[in-house]
């Protein structure tokens, strides 16, 4: 059986990006995905990607190949608390950056990665566990169920689901991302140009699981009415423009990110709540770090050498645990319904809004995961 330098297990966005990046170093890469489920639908999510993720995808010749309406820049962000007037505003102009994030169509991104993989000279798509010096596990949350891996992956369920869908609004989005943080839900309207330019949003609505299930089953008109209520009509009337899909939410990660001959990247290594739109950004930052470590490898060292792989883990440990703490902490803070805590967080939002250096620091953390 042919042997490879690296076997990438899992062909989500992180696995595909890693396979392409390693192939560009001239390594022989085997990419093993899971067989497509019969009747699988197109992903309705849109990801808020940061400059680091965009640079990686651009380097793979994937970013510029995306249709223009599949990537919409966010110029302003408005975060509402759960009291009237409590809000935090971020603007690209104020932060002296071109955009705060770019909302990217998940399905279009997967398609462009697939087409880049078809032309990549050193990547072989495989259907079995072929031998390789290094196995990179990118199976997402499914990695937790892999037998004998020894990564000690543990996640805690939030007992919540995130509903995603595409919406068309009565008013232009003006490139403003709007978010509502409160108890018990977190709702984000991400400006998007599909299906209608200037008037579409990608919805991410995290709710207690039973409420999410009820909303998924609700008639479209009832769902749209709930949405307008939840957003206070700020975007005008909202019409569903896609199916609704939901994902169970959890937090956690692996105790060990690498061992002799294996390494983890993406959701296989860490799972965060989507409230800050950072899960994939973390995963693509893992890819960039792992590739940089492999590129700088001493010629005599093997790819599966644990000492080499620990260099990658050292690069990623601090930014990942910071993001886990921030997203989990925010969620807990906003899940608390006691009046003093509610007042504290709403006053906190207004206070942060007035402190420019703190806002700049928060923006920098979101722009660079
Ligand atoms: C509603 C929602 C909104 C989000 N929004 C954002 C956002 O705005 N910005 C952001 O950065 N992140 C966001 N995220 C997080 C993001 O979706 C994930 O972090 C990202 O998809 C992880 O990518 P991955 O490739 O690591 O894992 P996955 O996407 O889970 O891919 C894993 C792949 O491995 C395959 N696989 C599984 N088991 C096996 C096996 N045994 N063998 C081979 N293959 C296998 C699976 O079929 C899948 O293709 C959001 C998440 C949700 C739920």
XYZ file of C-alpha atoms and ligand atoms in Angstrom:
422
model
C 0.000 0.000 0.000
C 1.312 3.465 -0.873
C 2.627 5.459 2.093
C 2.093 9.217 2.480
C 3.835 11.996 4.364
C 0.583 13.117 5.985
C -2.912 11.639 6.194
C -5.532 14.272 6.923
C -8.565 12.581 8.478
C -11.762 14.626 8.036
C -12.564 16.801 5.051
C -14.382 19.728 6.609
C -13.034 23.215 5.874
C -10.094 22.759 8.284
C -9.095 19.364 6.837
C -9.327 20.595 3.264
C -7.360 23.772 4.009
C -4.688 21.734 5.808
C -4.370 19.205 2.957
C -3.993 22.008 0.396
C -1.475 23.916 2.557
C 0.713 20.850 3.158
C 0.618 19.919 -0.523
C 1.987 23.370 -1.319
C 5.061 22.423 0.734
C 5.547 19.492 -1.664
C 4.389 16.850 0.846
C 2.425 13.800 -0.305
C -0.970 14.158 1.394
C -3.830 11.676 1.667
C -7.206 13.244 2.516
C -9.878 11.021 3.972
C -13.401 12.356 4.415
C -16.541 10.671 5.686
C -18.915 9.278 3.030
C -21.650 11.848 2.204
C -24.915 11.084 3.960
C -27.785 10.353 1.575
C -30.039 13.404 1.210
C -27.480 15.741 2.891
C -28.492 19.360 2.354
C -26.301 22.347 1.523
C -24.911 24.141 4.597
C -27.020 27.274 5.214
C -24.404 28.830 7.487
C -22.299 31.852 6.661
C -19.056 32.315 8.586
C -17.669 35.584 9.917
C -14.027 35.206 8.866
C -11.167 37.298 10.217
C -8.124 38.620 8.282
C -5.946 35.656 9.305
C -8.427 33.155 7.845
C -8.831 35.245 4.699
C -5.040 35.449 4.210
C -4.743 31.666 4.513
C -7.568 31.064 2.009
C -6.164 33.701 -0.331
C -2.767 31.954 -0.253
C -4.552 28.747 -1.317
C -6.123 30.624 -4.284
C -9.547 29.921 -2.823
C -10.568 33.298 -1.466
C -10.420 35.300 -4.701
C -12.219 32.490 -6.542
C -15.316 32.933 -4.329
C -18.191 34.737 -6.069
C -18.415 38.376 -4.905
C -21.879 37.852 -3.386
C -20.538 34.937 -1.299
C -18.348 37.280 0.823
C -19.846 40.403 2.331
C -17.722 42.775 4.443
C -18.907 43.887 7.894
C -18.121 47.554 8.491
C -19.995 48.082 11.769
C -21.133 45.869 14.581
C -23.895 46.635 17.039
C -24.212 44.497 20.175
C -27.397 44.976 22.219
C -27.783 44.015 25.855
C -31.100 43.149 27.460
C -31.990 46.618 28.726
C -33.193 49.486 26.577
C -30.232 51.538 25.371
C -27.526 49.100 26.529
C -25.340 48.671 23.483
C -21.789 48.339 22.269
C -20.792 49.624 18.841
C -17.713 48.716 16.847
C -16.787 50.343 13.581
C -14.051 49.435 11.111
C -13.418 53.115 10.562
C -12.941 53.784 14.305
C -10.678 50.729 14.635
C -8.697 51.826 11.547
C -9.260 48.552 9.656
C -10.906 47.974 6.260
C -13.554 45.659 7.689
C -14.324 43.959 10.991
C -14.957 40.567 9.340
C -16.180 39.139 6.053
C -19.350 37.037 6.095
C -18.626 34.035 3.880
C -21.004 31.499 2.394
C -20.136 28.105 3.946
C -21.286 26.022 0.963
C -19.500 28.246 -1.584
C -16.292 28.042 0.451
C -16.493 24.224 0.566
C -17.065 24.154 -3.210
C -14.003 26.333 -3.929
C -11.855 24.216 -1.606
C -13.074 21.078 -3.443
C -12.217 22.563 -6.793
C -8.724 23.594 -5.556
C -8.245 20.025 -4.285
C -9.108 18.602 -7.717
C -6.125 20.506 -9.176
C -3.706 20.021 -6.245
C -0.865 17.807 -7.509
C 0.146 16.224 -4.191
C -3.261 15.443 -2.653
C -4.856 12.022 -3.045
C -8.420 11.456 -1.878
C -8.528 8.109 -0.072
C -11.276 5.986 1.416
C -9.189 3.964 3.872
C -6.651 4.668 6.620
C -3.515 4.588 4.451
C -0.132 4.635 6.260
C 1.507 8.044 6.782
C 4.295 9.579 8.901
C 1.773 11.951 10.450
C -2.005 11.685 10.867
C -3.763 15.042 11.274
C -7.160 14.548 12.882
C -9.669 17.091 11.560
C -12.879 15.131 12.106
C -14.481 17.963 14.053
C -16.509 16.953 17.075
C -16.645 13.367 15.776
C -12.977 13.033 16.830
C -14.193 12.559 20.421
C -15.626 9.167 19.405
C -12.390 7.882 17.808
C -11.192 4.819 19.650
C -7.665 4.641 21.024
C -6.684 8.195 20.038
C -5.666 9.167 23.572
C -6.405 12.874 23.130
C -8.770 13.032 26.116
C -11.423 15.094 24.300
C -14.120 16.354 26.667
C -17.008 18.658 25.872
C -19.834 20.065 27.982
C -23.207 20.576 26.329
C -24.785 24.027 26.687
C -28.215 22.339 26.291
C -28.685 24.842 23.483
C -29.043 24.672 19.720
C -28.077 27.303 17.175
C -30.566 27.837 14.370
C -29.053 29.064 11.108
C -30.974 30.333 8.082
C -30.827 32.966 5.363
C -33.170 35.928 5.620
C -34.181 38.803 3.400
C -34.915 42.071 5.206
C -37.218 44.964 4.424
C -34.310 47.408 4.947
C -30.758 47.430 3.501
C -28.217 45.875 5.871
C -25.721 48.736 5.434
C -22.914 46.219 6.193
C -23.889 46.273 9.878
C -23.754 43.035 11.922
C -26.347 43.110 14.702
C -26.265 40.966 17.790
C -28.500 40.581 20.811
C -26.955 39.141 23.986
C -29.474 38.267 26.679
C -31.033 35.487 28.692
C -31.797 32.872 27.424
C -30.858 33.497 23.775
C -28.116 35.066 21.663
C -29.158 36.233 18.209
C -26.944 37.452 15.364
C -27.972 38.987 12.037
C -24.903 38.937 9.795
C -25.150 41.189 6.711
C -25.043 39.215 3.504
C -25.582 39.680 -0.226
C -27.211 36.324 -0.953
C -29.909 35.707 -2.047
C -30.580 39.465 -2.435
C -27.762 42.013 -2.597
C -27.765 44.567 0.272
C -30.857 43.110 1.969
C -29.964 39.631 3.144
C -28.772 38.361 6.494
C -27.318 35.108 7.744
C -29.087 34.252 10.994
C -27.436 32.518 13.952
C -29.899 32.173 16.817
C -28.736 30.225 19.884
C -31.561 29.125 22.165
C -32.376 26.520 24.811
C -32.752 23.240 22.904
C -36.531 22.844 23.464
C -37.248 26.407 22.272
C -35.038 25.863 19.202
C -36.864 22.638 18.331
C -40.227 24.448 18.600
C -38.990 27.303 16.385
C -37.645 24.870 13.788
C -41.059 23.260 13.576
C -42.989 26.560 13.503
C -44.640 27.695 10.270
C -42.423 30.172 8.361
C -44.784 33.081 9.111
C -44.751 32.301 12.856
C -40.949 31.984 12.826
C -40.602 35.319 11.006
C -42.929 36.981 13.539
C -40.798 35.627 16.427
C -37.699 36.989 14.710
C -39.096 40.484 14.334
C -40.087 40.396 18.003
C -36.611 39.198 19.050
C -34.854 41.875 16.979
C -37.246 44.666 17.990
C -37.934 45.288 14.295
C -34.477 46.859 13.959
C -33.861 45.320 10.526
C -37.492 45.709 9.463
C -39.607 42.714 8.499
C -37.546 39.569 7.968
C -38.477 36.866 5.453
C -37.041 33.336 5.480
C -35.036 32.699 2.303
C -33.742 29.190 3.050
C -34.450 26.124 5.099
C -33.720 26.327 8.811
C -31.031 24.033 10.262
C -29.798 23.643 13.835
C -26.597 22.535 15.553
C -26.250 21.393 19.197
C -23.849 23.657 21.107
C -21.034 22.667 23.432
C -17.712 23.868 24.805
C -14.493 21.968 25.427
C -11.541 20.375 23.784
C -8.702 17.923 23.917
C -6.360 17.446 26.879
C -3.580 16.443 24.451
C -3.385 17.968 20.963
C -0.621 15.693 19.724
C 1.278 12.471 20.336
C 3.785 10.372 18.395
C 2.587 10.433 14.777
C -0.678 12.304 15.331
C -1.995 15.823 15.818
C -5.390 17.554 16.137
C -6.670 20.694 14.388
C -9.978 22.576 14.234
C -13.079 21.431 16.108
C -11.334 18.110 16.781
C -9.096 20.062 19.204
C -11.503 22.733 20.508
C -15.204 23.540 20.413
C -16.496 27.048 21.192
C -19.967 28.617 21.256
C -20.684 30.442 17.964
C -21.625 33.690 19.760
C -18.326 35.301 18.750
C -18.092 33.582 15.332
C -14.613 32.248 16.075
C -14.666 28.411 15.788
C -13.529 28.205 12.177
C -11.149 31.151 12.593
C -9.442 29.199 15.381
C -9.305 26.103 13.164
C -7.773 27.967 10.224
C -5.256 29.588 12.586
C -4.345 26.024 13.684
C -3.708 25.178 10.027
C -1.454 28.223 9.544
C 0.510 27.408 12.729
C 0.944 23.695 11.955
C 2.087 24.438 8.407
C 4.596 27.047 9.639
C 6.041 24.549 12.139
C 6.319 21.810 9.508
C 7.880 24.230 7.031
C 10.577 25.129 9.595
C 11.260 21.455 10.489
C 14.890 20.322 10.704
C 15.590 18.052 7.673
C 16.501 15.076 9.895
C 13.344 15.246 11.998
C 10.325 13.092 11.110
C 6.946 14.679 10.522
C 5.391 12.587 13.272
C 8.050 13.566 15.863
C 6.114 14.605 18.960
C 8.723 17.244 19.819
C 8.049 18.932 16.482
C 4.284 18.754 16.972
C 4.551 20.269 20.459
C 5.910 23.459 18.863
C 2.570 23.787 17.093
C 0.641 23.121 20.292
C 2.653 25.814 22.106
C 1.718 28.336 19.401
C -1.991 27.553 19.659
C -2.546 26.872 23.371
C -2.838 30.487 24.603
C -5.084 31.978 21.869
C -7.380 28.952 21.993
C -7.848 28.857 25.746
C -8.372 32.651 25.777
C -11.165 32.321 23.202
C -12.732 29.406 25.109
C -12.735 31.469 28.311
C -14.089 34.628 26.643
C -16.973 32.922 24.819
C -17.894 30.721 27.776
C -17.643 33.639 30.214
C -19.810 35.895 28.043
C -22.423 33.205 27.708
C -22.568 32.618 31.461
C -22.742 36.357 32.141
C -25.664 36.820 29.778
C -27.428 33.610 30.858
C -27.794 34.984 34.399
C -31.263 36.448 34.914
C -30.813 38.039 38.383
C -31.491 41.785 38.343
C -28.150 42.981 39.866
C -26.154 40.942 37.328
C -28.391 42.111 34.499
C -27.799 45.729 35.512
C -24.078 45.151 35.886
C -23.655 43.651 32.427
C -25.810 46.278 30.721
C -23.897 49.070 32.445
C -20.712 47.204 31.510
C -21.681 47.259 27.832
C -22.250 50.998 27.951
C -18.994 51.518 29.851
C -16.916 49.471 27.392
C -18.594 51.414 24.603
C -17.115 54.624 25.991
C -13.563 53.296 26.460
C -11.885 53.390 23.039
C -8.639 51.530 23.983
C -10.664 48.666 25.477
C -12.795 48.477 22.352
C -9.666 48.452 20.229
C -8.264 45.614 22.348
C -11.491 43.593 22.017
C -11.550 44.163 18.252
C -7.918 43.105 17.931
C -8.704 39.840 19.796
C -11.608 39.131 17.393
C -9.554 40.016 14.310
C -6.673 37.767 15.266
C -7.560 34.352 16.716
C -24.483 27.867 13.769
C -22.988 28.000 13.723
C -22.409 29.169 13.256
C -21.018 29.305 13.212
N -20.490 30.480 12.790
C -19.149 30.629 12.761
C -18.563 31.865 12.320
O -19.264 32.834 11.982
N -17.198 31.969 12.286
C -16.400 30.935 12.673
O -15.166 31.087 12.640
N -16.929 29.757 13.097
C -18.269 29.575 13.159
N -18.803 28.382 13.567
C -17.901 27.274 13.948
C -17.510 26.429 12.716
O -18.665 25.920 12.089
C -16.619 25.267 13.120
O -15.621 25.705 14.003
C -15.958 24.651 11.875
O -16.940 24.183 10.982
C -15.033 23.516 12.275
O -14.471 22.992 11.101
P -13.736 21.577 11.143
O -13.319 21.314 9.728
O -12.735 21.568 12.224
O -14.862 20.520 11.600
P -16.177 20.069 10.850
O -16.794 21.176 10.084
O -17.022 19.391 11.879
O -15.670 18.981 9.780
C -15.269 17.690 10.165
C -15.304 16.779 8.943
O -14.820 15.478 9.292
C -15.687 14.484 8.775
N -15.556 13.278 9.624
C -16.170 13.028 10.799
N -15.798 11.807 11.247
C -14.925 11.307 10.362
C -14.172 10.087 10.281
N -14.256 9.161 11.233
N -13.349 9.917 9.216
C -13.241 10.848 8.261
N -13.932 12.012 8.289
C -14.760 12.226 9.318
C -17.054 15.146 8.822
O -17.931 14.510 7.905
C -16.723 16.571 8.414
O -16.685 16.706 7.010
C -20.194 28.230 13.647
C -20.773 27.055 14.126
C -22.157 26.934 14.171
C -22.761 25.651 14.702
